[in-house]
Amino acid sequence: MKKSSHLIDLSLLKTHPDFRAVFVARFLSILALGMLVVAVPVQIQQLTHSSWQVGLSVTLAGGGMFIGLLLGGVLADRYPRKRLILFARSTCGIGFVGLACNALLPAPSLTAIYLLALWDGFFGAIGVTALLAATPALVGRENLMQAGAITMLTVRFGSILSPAVGGLMIASGGVVWNYALAALGTLLTLLPLLRLPALPPPPQPREHPLRALAGGFSFLLASPLVGSAALIGALITLASAVRVLYPALAPHWLVAPAQIGLMYAAVPAGAAIGALTSGQLKTAARPGQLMLITALLAFIALALFSLMPQFWLALLCLVAFGWLSAINSLLQYAMIQSLTPDALLGRVNGLWTAQNVTGDALGAALLGGMGSLLLPQQAATVFGAAAALVAVVMLLTLRGLRRYRQPAATLS
């Protein structure tokens, strides 16, 4: 038998051509979206000189994504998932073309940018839920941990690379080139995705979309394992919003403004390390117990972060938080994907992903409010300590999750 390694196993890209096609498409999509992440705020700032209106575009895109995740989950359980993925990517591409055409006008329309941000957030989310629901069929449920690690690594590296390229493109040719390249990149993602099988959902009764969505929510509440994993994910996402305190915390260590960027890079760097070193996660006998422990340790690292006397120690705490969060997210992903019936995969994945959107926004608002009432160091420490206390309570009370053992076939 092949000896297990701590490093990520990339063999799925060789043995599963359909997953390889998704991998290529996802990487191209991340590069394309990275162009927009930079271009849309820059263009709105140039047009309005208003940070509030820049934030409004992000809010609209997030709102569109939230609605798209919920609706996309219902659609992914009703219609062939390949068709939904191709439809969503094509529709997003049309939005990118619209942004490029708008940028070419002598007086670009701010309203059009807002509407297209909402458009792309909505349809992009539909594609995300369909792809998540299709993954178990593409790789087999026994390979979900490995597939999740490869996906996480792709997203992390792509998210680091693409904004840098986007910034260079704006400097050399303006935002029009960013939008045009985003549209071209989205078109190219369709080529590998066309080779996917139809990926039909299992037969199920037709019902009102809201009732169907309620069925997915009921499953989360009724399943002690899947529901608990989603709950931990919500708490991790809530804690990740600590980044809103970075600018206020920087003077505590007397660092230059340029070094603030290191704090923003520390958590993604830790997450990339977590994905790279996730090779043995699939052999964890008790993934639920490990999920609870990594959540507790992540929150402890967060509570200690702002108490560190030196800046490099604070960065190490953030890297540790990113690493532990990544391990936790991979365990969540594998458990939710493997224990959810295929007929509910779209809705459950939509709800699970939607909590990331709402959890991040709620965490940012909560930490921002605490930062106005307490010193920034106190706000970060109190928040991390409170999250750690909640994790201790979950560790003691979620017995089903703590005692869950992976099936023997998964461990082999």
PDB file of C-alpha atoms in Angstrom, residues 165-302:
ATOM      1  CA  VAL A 165      -1.628  40.808 -12.103  1.00  0.00           C
ATOM      2  CA  GLY A 166      -4.813  42.883 -12.070  1.00  0.00           C
ATOM      3  CA  GLY A 167      -2.986  45.808 -10.498  1.00  0.00           C
ATOM      4  CA  LEU A 168      -0.289  45.656 -13.162  1.00  0.00           C
ATOM      5  CA  MET A 169      -2.915  45.601 -15.914  1.00  0.00           C
ATOM      6  CA  ILE A 170      -4.614  48.719 -14.535  1.00  0.00           C
ATOM      7  CA  ALA A 171      -1.276  50.502 -14.319  1.00  0.00           C
ATOM      8  CA  SER A 172      -0.446  49.659 -17.925  1.00  0.00           C
ATOM      9  CA  GLY A 173      -3.776  49.861 -19.735  1.00  0.00           C
ATOM     10  CA  GLY A 174      -6.648  50.854 -17.427  1.00  0.00           C
ATOM     11  CA  VAL A 175      -9.636  48.908 -16.124  1.00  0.00           C
ATOM     12  CA  VAL A 176     -10.933  48.077 -19.618  1.00  0.00           C
ATOM     13  CA  TRP A 177      -8.179  45.517 -20.058  1.00  0.00           C
ATOM     14  CA  ASN A 178      -9.039  43.924 -16.724  1.00  0.00           C
ATOM     15  CA  TYR A 179     -12.671  43.485 -17.702  1.00  0.00           C
ATOM     16  CA  ALA A 180     -11.757  42.211 -21.147  1.00  0.00           C
ATOM     17  CA  LEU A 181      -9.314  39.660 -19.742  1.00  0.00           C
ATOM     18  CA  ALA A 182     -11.906  38.594 -17.152  1.00  0.00           C
ATOM     19  CA  ALA A 183     -14.399  37.961 -19.957  1.00  0.00           C
ATOM     20  CA  LEU A 184     -11.794  36.074 -22.007  1.00  0.00           C
ATOM     21  CA  GLY A 185     -10.775  34.002 -18.986  1.00  0.00           C
ATOM     22  CA  THR A 186     -14.395  33.099 -18.309  1.00  0.00           C
ATOM     23  CA  LEU A 187     -14.850  32.042 -21.942  1.00  0.00           C
ATOM     24  CA  LEU A 188     -11.785  29.808 -21.645  1.00  0.00           C
ATOM     25  CA  THR A 189     -13.211  28.137 -18.533  1.00  0.00           C
ATOM     26  CA  LEU A 190     -16.065  26.803 -20.655  1.00  0.00           C
ATOM     27  CA  LEU A 191     -13.721  24.720 -22.805  1.00  0.00           C
ATOM     28  CA  PRO A 192     -12.617  22.214 -20.124  1.00  0.00           C
ATOM     29  CA  LEU A 193     -16.084  22.234 -18.521  1.00  0.00           C
ATOM     30  CA  LEU A 194     -17.709  21.078 -21.771  1.00  0.00           C
ATOM     31  CA  ARG A 195     -16.096  17.666 -21.320  1.00  0.00           C
ATOM     32  CA  LEU A 196     -17.895  16.999 -18.035  1.00  0.00           C
ATOM     33  CA  PRO A 197     -20.698  14.398 -17.918  1.00  0.00           C
ATOM     34  CA  ALA A 198     -24.289  15.627 -17.561  1.00  0.00           C
ATOM     35  CA  LEU A 199     -24.258  15.130 -13.750  1.00  0.00           C
ATOM     36  CA  PRO A 200     -28.023  14.787 -13.313  1.00  0.00           C
ATOM     37  CA  PRO A 201     -29.480  15.048  -9.790  1.00  0.00           C
ATOM     38  CA  PRO A 202     -31.400  12.044  -8.421  1.00  0.00           C
ATOM     39  CA  PRO A 203     -35.174  12.040  -9.047  1.00  0.00           C
ATOM     40  CA  GLN A 204     -37.153  13.858  -6.394  1.00  0.00           C
ATOM     41  CA  PRO A 205     -40.620  15.404  -6.034  1.00  0.00           C
ATOM     42  CA  ARG A 206     -41.290  18.852  -7.411  1.00  0.00           C
ATOM     43  CA  GLU A 207     -42.064  21.410  -4.742  1.00  0.00           C
ATOM     44  CA  HIS A 208     -42.021  25.139  -4.211  1.00  0.00           C
ATOM     45  CA  PRO A 209     -38.439  26.494  -4.119  1.00  0.00           C
ATOM     46  CA  LEU A 210     -38.908  27.878  -0.602  1.00  0.00           C
ATOM     47  CA  ARG A 211     -40.196  24.520   0.622  1.00  0.00           C
ATOM     48  CA  ALA A 212     -37.292  22.777  -1.085  1.00  0.00           C
ATOM     49  CA  LEU A 213     -34.841  25.185   0.593  1.00  0.00           C
ATOM     50  CA  ALA A 214     -36.547  24.543   3.928  1.00  0.00           C
ATOM     51  CA  GLY A 215     -35.942  20.837   3.343  1.00  0.00           C
ATOM     52  CA  GLY A 216     -32.192  21.470   3.151  1.00  0.00           C
ATOM     53  CA  PHE A 217     -32.305  23.571   6.302  1.00  0.00           C
ATOM     54  CA  SER A 218     -34.310  20.875   8.090  1.00  0.00           C
ATOM     55  CA  PHE A 219     -31.662  18.319   7.158  1.00  0.00           C
ATOM     56  CA  LEU A 220     -28.956  20.501   8.722  1.00  0.00           C
ATOM     57  CA  LEU A 221     -30.975  20.804  11.936  1.00  0.00           C
ATOM     58  CA  ALA A 222     -31.789  17.093  12.042  1.00  0.00           C
ATOM     59  CA  SER A 223     -28.272  15.829  11.264  1.00  0.00           C
ATOM     60  CA  PRO A 224     -26.051  16.083  14.358  1.00  0.00           C
ATOM     61  CA  LEU A 225     -22.892  15.585  12.282  1.00  0.00           C
ATOM     62  CA  VAL A 226     -23.524  17.750   9.223  1.00  0.00           C
ATOM     63  CA  GLY A 227     -25.312  20.429  11.240  1.00  0.00           C
ATOM     64  CA  SER A 228     -22.518  20.583  13.827  1.00  0.00           C
ATOM     65  CA  ALA A 229     -19.864  20.829  11.099  1.00  0.00           C
ATOM     66  CA  ALA A 230     -21.755  23.729   9.496  1.00  0.00           C
ATOM     67  CA  LEU A 231     -22.076  25.425  12.900  1.00  0.00           C
ATOM     68  CA  ILE A 232     -18.324  25.236  13.472  1.00  0.00           C
ATOM     69  CA  GLY A 233     -17.785  26.627   9.987  1.00  0.00           C
ATOM     70  CA  ALA A 234     -19.988  29.611  10.828  1.00  0.00           C
ATOM     71  CA  LEU A 235     -17.954  30.311  13.970  1.00  0.00           C
ATOM     72  CA  ILE A 236     -14.628  30.051  12.104  1.00  0.00           C
ATOM     73  CA  THR A 237     -15.916  32.442   9.437  1.00  0.00           C
ATOM     74  CA  LEU A 238     -17.114  34.861  12.110  1.00  0.00           C
ATOM     75  CA  ALA A 239     -13.653  34.877  13.697  1.00  0.00           C
ATOM     76  CA  SER A 240     -11.905  35.414  10.358  1.00  0.00           C
ATOM     77  CA  ALA A 241     -13.349  38.932  10.262  1.00  0.00           C
ATOM     78  CA  VAL A 242     -10.670  39.985  12.779  1.00  0.00           C
ATOM     79  CA  ARG A 243      -8.894  41.571   9.807  1.00  0.00           C
ATOM     80  CA  VAL A 244     -11.086  44.668  10.219  1.00  0.00           C
ATOM     81  CA  LEU A 245      -8.986  45.479  13.295  1.00  0.00           C
ATOM     82  CA  TYR A 246      -5.596  45.252  11.549  1.00  0.00           C
ATOM     83  CA  PRO A 247      -5.225  48.973  10.712  1.00  0.00           C
ATOM     84  CA  ALA A 248      -6.141  49.977  14.270  1.00  0.00           C
ATOM     85  CA  LEU A 249      -3.793  47.370  15.768  1.00  0.00           C
ATOM     86  CA  ALA A 250      -0.759  48.342  13.685  1.00  0.00           C
ATOM     87  CA  PRO A 251       0.323  51.271  15.955  1.00  0.00           C
ATOM     88  CA  HIS A 252       0.445  48.844  18.892  1.00  0.00           C
ATOM     89  CA  TRP A 253       3.621  47.327  17.373  1.00  0.00           C
ATOM     90  CA  LEU A 254       4.872  50.628  15.873  1.00  0.00           C
ATOM     91  CA  VAL A 255       4.925  49.128  12.379  1.00  0.00           C
ATOM     92  CA  ALA A 256       4.983  51.093   9.148  1.00  0.00           C
ATOM     93  CA  PRO A 257       1.786  51.231   7.057  1.00  0.00           C
ATOM     94  CA  ALA A 258       3.429  49.008   4.451  1.00  0.00           C
ATOM     95  CA  GLN A 259       3.748  46.233   7.034  1.00  0.00           C
ATOM     96  CA  ILE A 260       0.006  46.131   7.638  1.00  0.00           C
ATOM     97  CA  GLY A 261      -0.200  44.118   4.450  1.00  0.00           C
ATOM     98  CA  LEU A 262       1.758  41.357   6.163  1.00  0.00           C
ATOM     99  CA  MET A 263      -1.150  40.870   8.575  1.00  0.00           C
ATOM    100  CA  TYR A 264      -3.573  40.509   5.691  1.00  0.00           C
ATOM    101  CA  ALA A 265      -1.234  37.987   4.038  1.00  0.00           C
ATOM    102  CA  ALA A 266      -0.538  35.944   7.190  1.00  0.00           C
ATOM    103  CA  VAL A 267      -3.882  34.091   7.438  1.00  0.00           C
ATOM    104  CA  PRO A 268      -3.992  33.131   3.712  1.00  0.00           C
ATOM    105  CA  ALA A 269      -0.347  32.013   3.981  1.00  0.00           C
ATOM    106  CA  GLY A 270      -1.229  29.801   6.941  1.00  0.00           C
ATOM    107  CA  ALA A 271      -4.195  28.401   5.029  1.00  0.00           C
ATOM    108  CA  ALA A 272      -1.965  27.579   2.058  1.00  0.00           C
ATOM    109  CA  ILE A 273       0.409  25.740   4.408  1.00  0.00           C
ATOM    110  CA  GLY A 274      -2.580  23.879   5.827  1.00  0.00           C
ATOM    111  CA  ALA A 275      -3.651  22.745   2.367  1.00  0.00           C
ATOM    112  CA  LEU A 276      -0.089  21.763   1.431  1.00  0.00           C
ATOM    113  CA  THR A 277       0.341  19.647   4.569  1.00  0.00           C
ATOM    114  CA  SER A 278      -3.096  18.004   4.567  1.00  0.00           C
ATOM    115  CA  GLY A 279      -1.976  14.668   3.136  1.00  0.00           C
ATOM    116  CA  GLN A 280      -2.841  12.606   6.217  1.00  0.00           C
ATOM    117  CA  LEU A 281      -6.178  14.214   7.062  1.00  0.00           C
ATOM    118  CA  LYS A 282      -8.040  11.535   5.117  1.00  0.00           C
ATOM    119  CA  THR A 283      -6.660   8.917   7.526  1.00  0.00           C
ATOM    120  CA  ALA A 284      -7.887  10.719  10.667  1.00  0.00           C
ATOM    121  CA  ALA A 285      -9.909   8.141  12.595  1.00  0.00           C
ATOM    122  CA  ARG A 286     -12.010  10.775  14.402  1.00  0.00           C
ATOM    123  CA  PRO A 287     -12.416  13.776  12.081  1.00  0.00           C
ATOM    124  CA  GLY A 288     -15.143  15.322  14.244  1.00  0.00           C
ATOM    125  CA  GLN A 289     -12.925  15.383  17.303  1.00  0.00           C
ATOM    126  CA  LEU A 290     -10.088  16.872  15.255  1.00  0.00           C
ATOM    127  CA  MET A 291     -12.483  19.493  13.893  1.00  0.00           C
ATOM    128  CA  LEU A 292     -13.450  20.579  17.403  1.00  0.00           C
ATOM    129  CA  ILE A 293      -9.840  20.666  18.627  1.00  0.00           C
ATOM    130  CA  THR A 294      -8.547  22.670  15.650  1.00  0.00           C
ATOM    131  CA  ALA A 295     -11.384  25.175  16.103  1.00  0.00           C
ATOM    132  CA  LEU A 296     -10.471  25.619  19.783  1.00  0.00           C
ATOM    133  CA  LEU A 297      -6.760  26.039  18.997  1.00  0.00           C
ATOM    134  CA  ALA A 298      -7.542  28.511  16.192  1.00  0.00           C
ATOM    135  CA  PHE A 299      -9.531  30.712  18.554  1.00  0.00           C
ATOM    136  CA  ILE A 300      -6.793  30.548  21.199  1.00  0.00           C
ATOM    137  CA  ALA A 301      -4.277  31.723  18.561  1.00  0.00           C
ATOM    138  CA  LEU A 302      -6.653  34.567  17.726  1.00  0.00           C
TER     139      LEU A 302
END
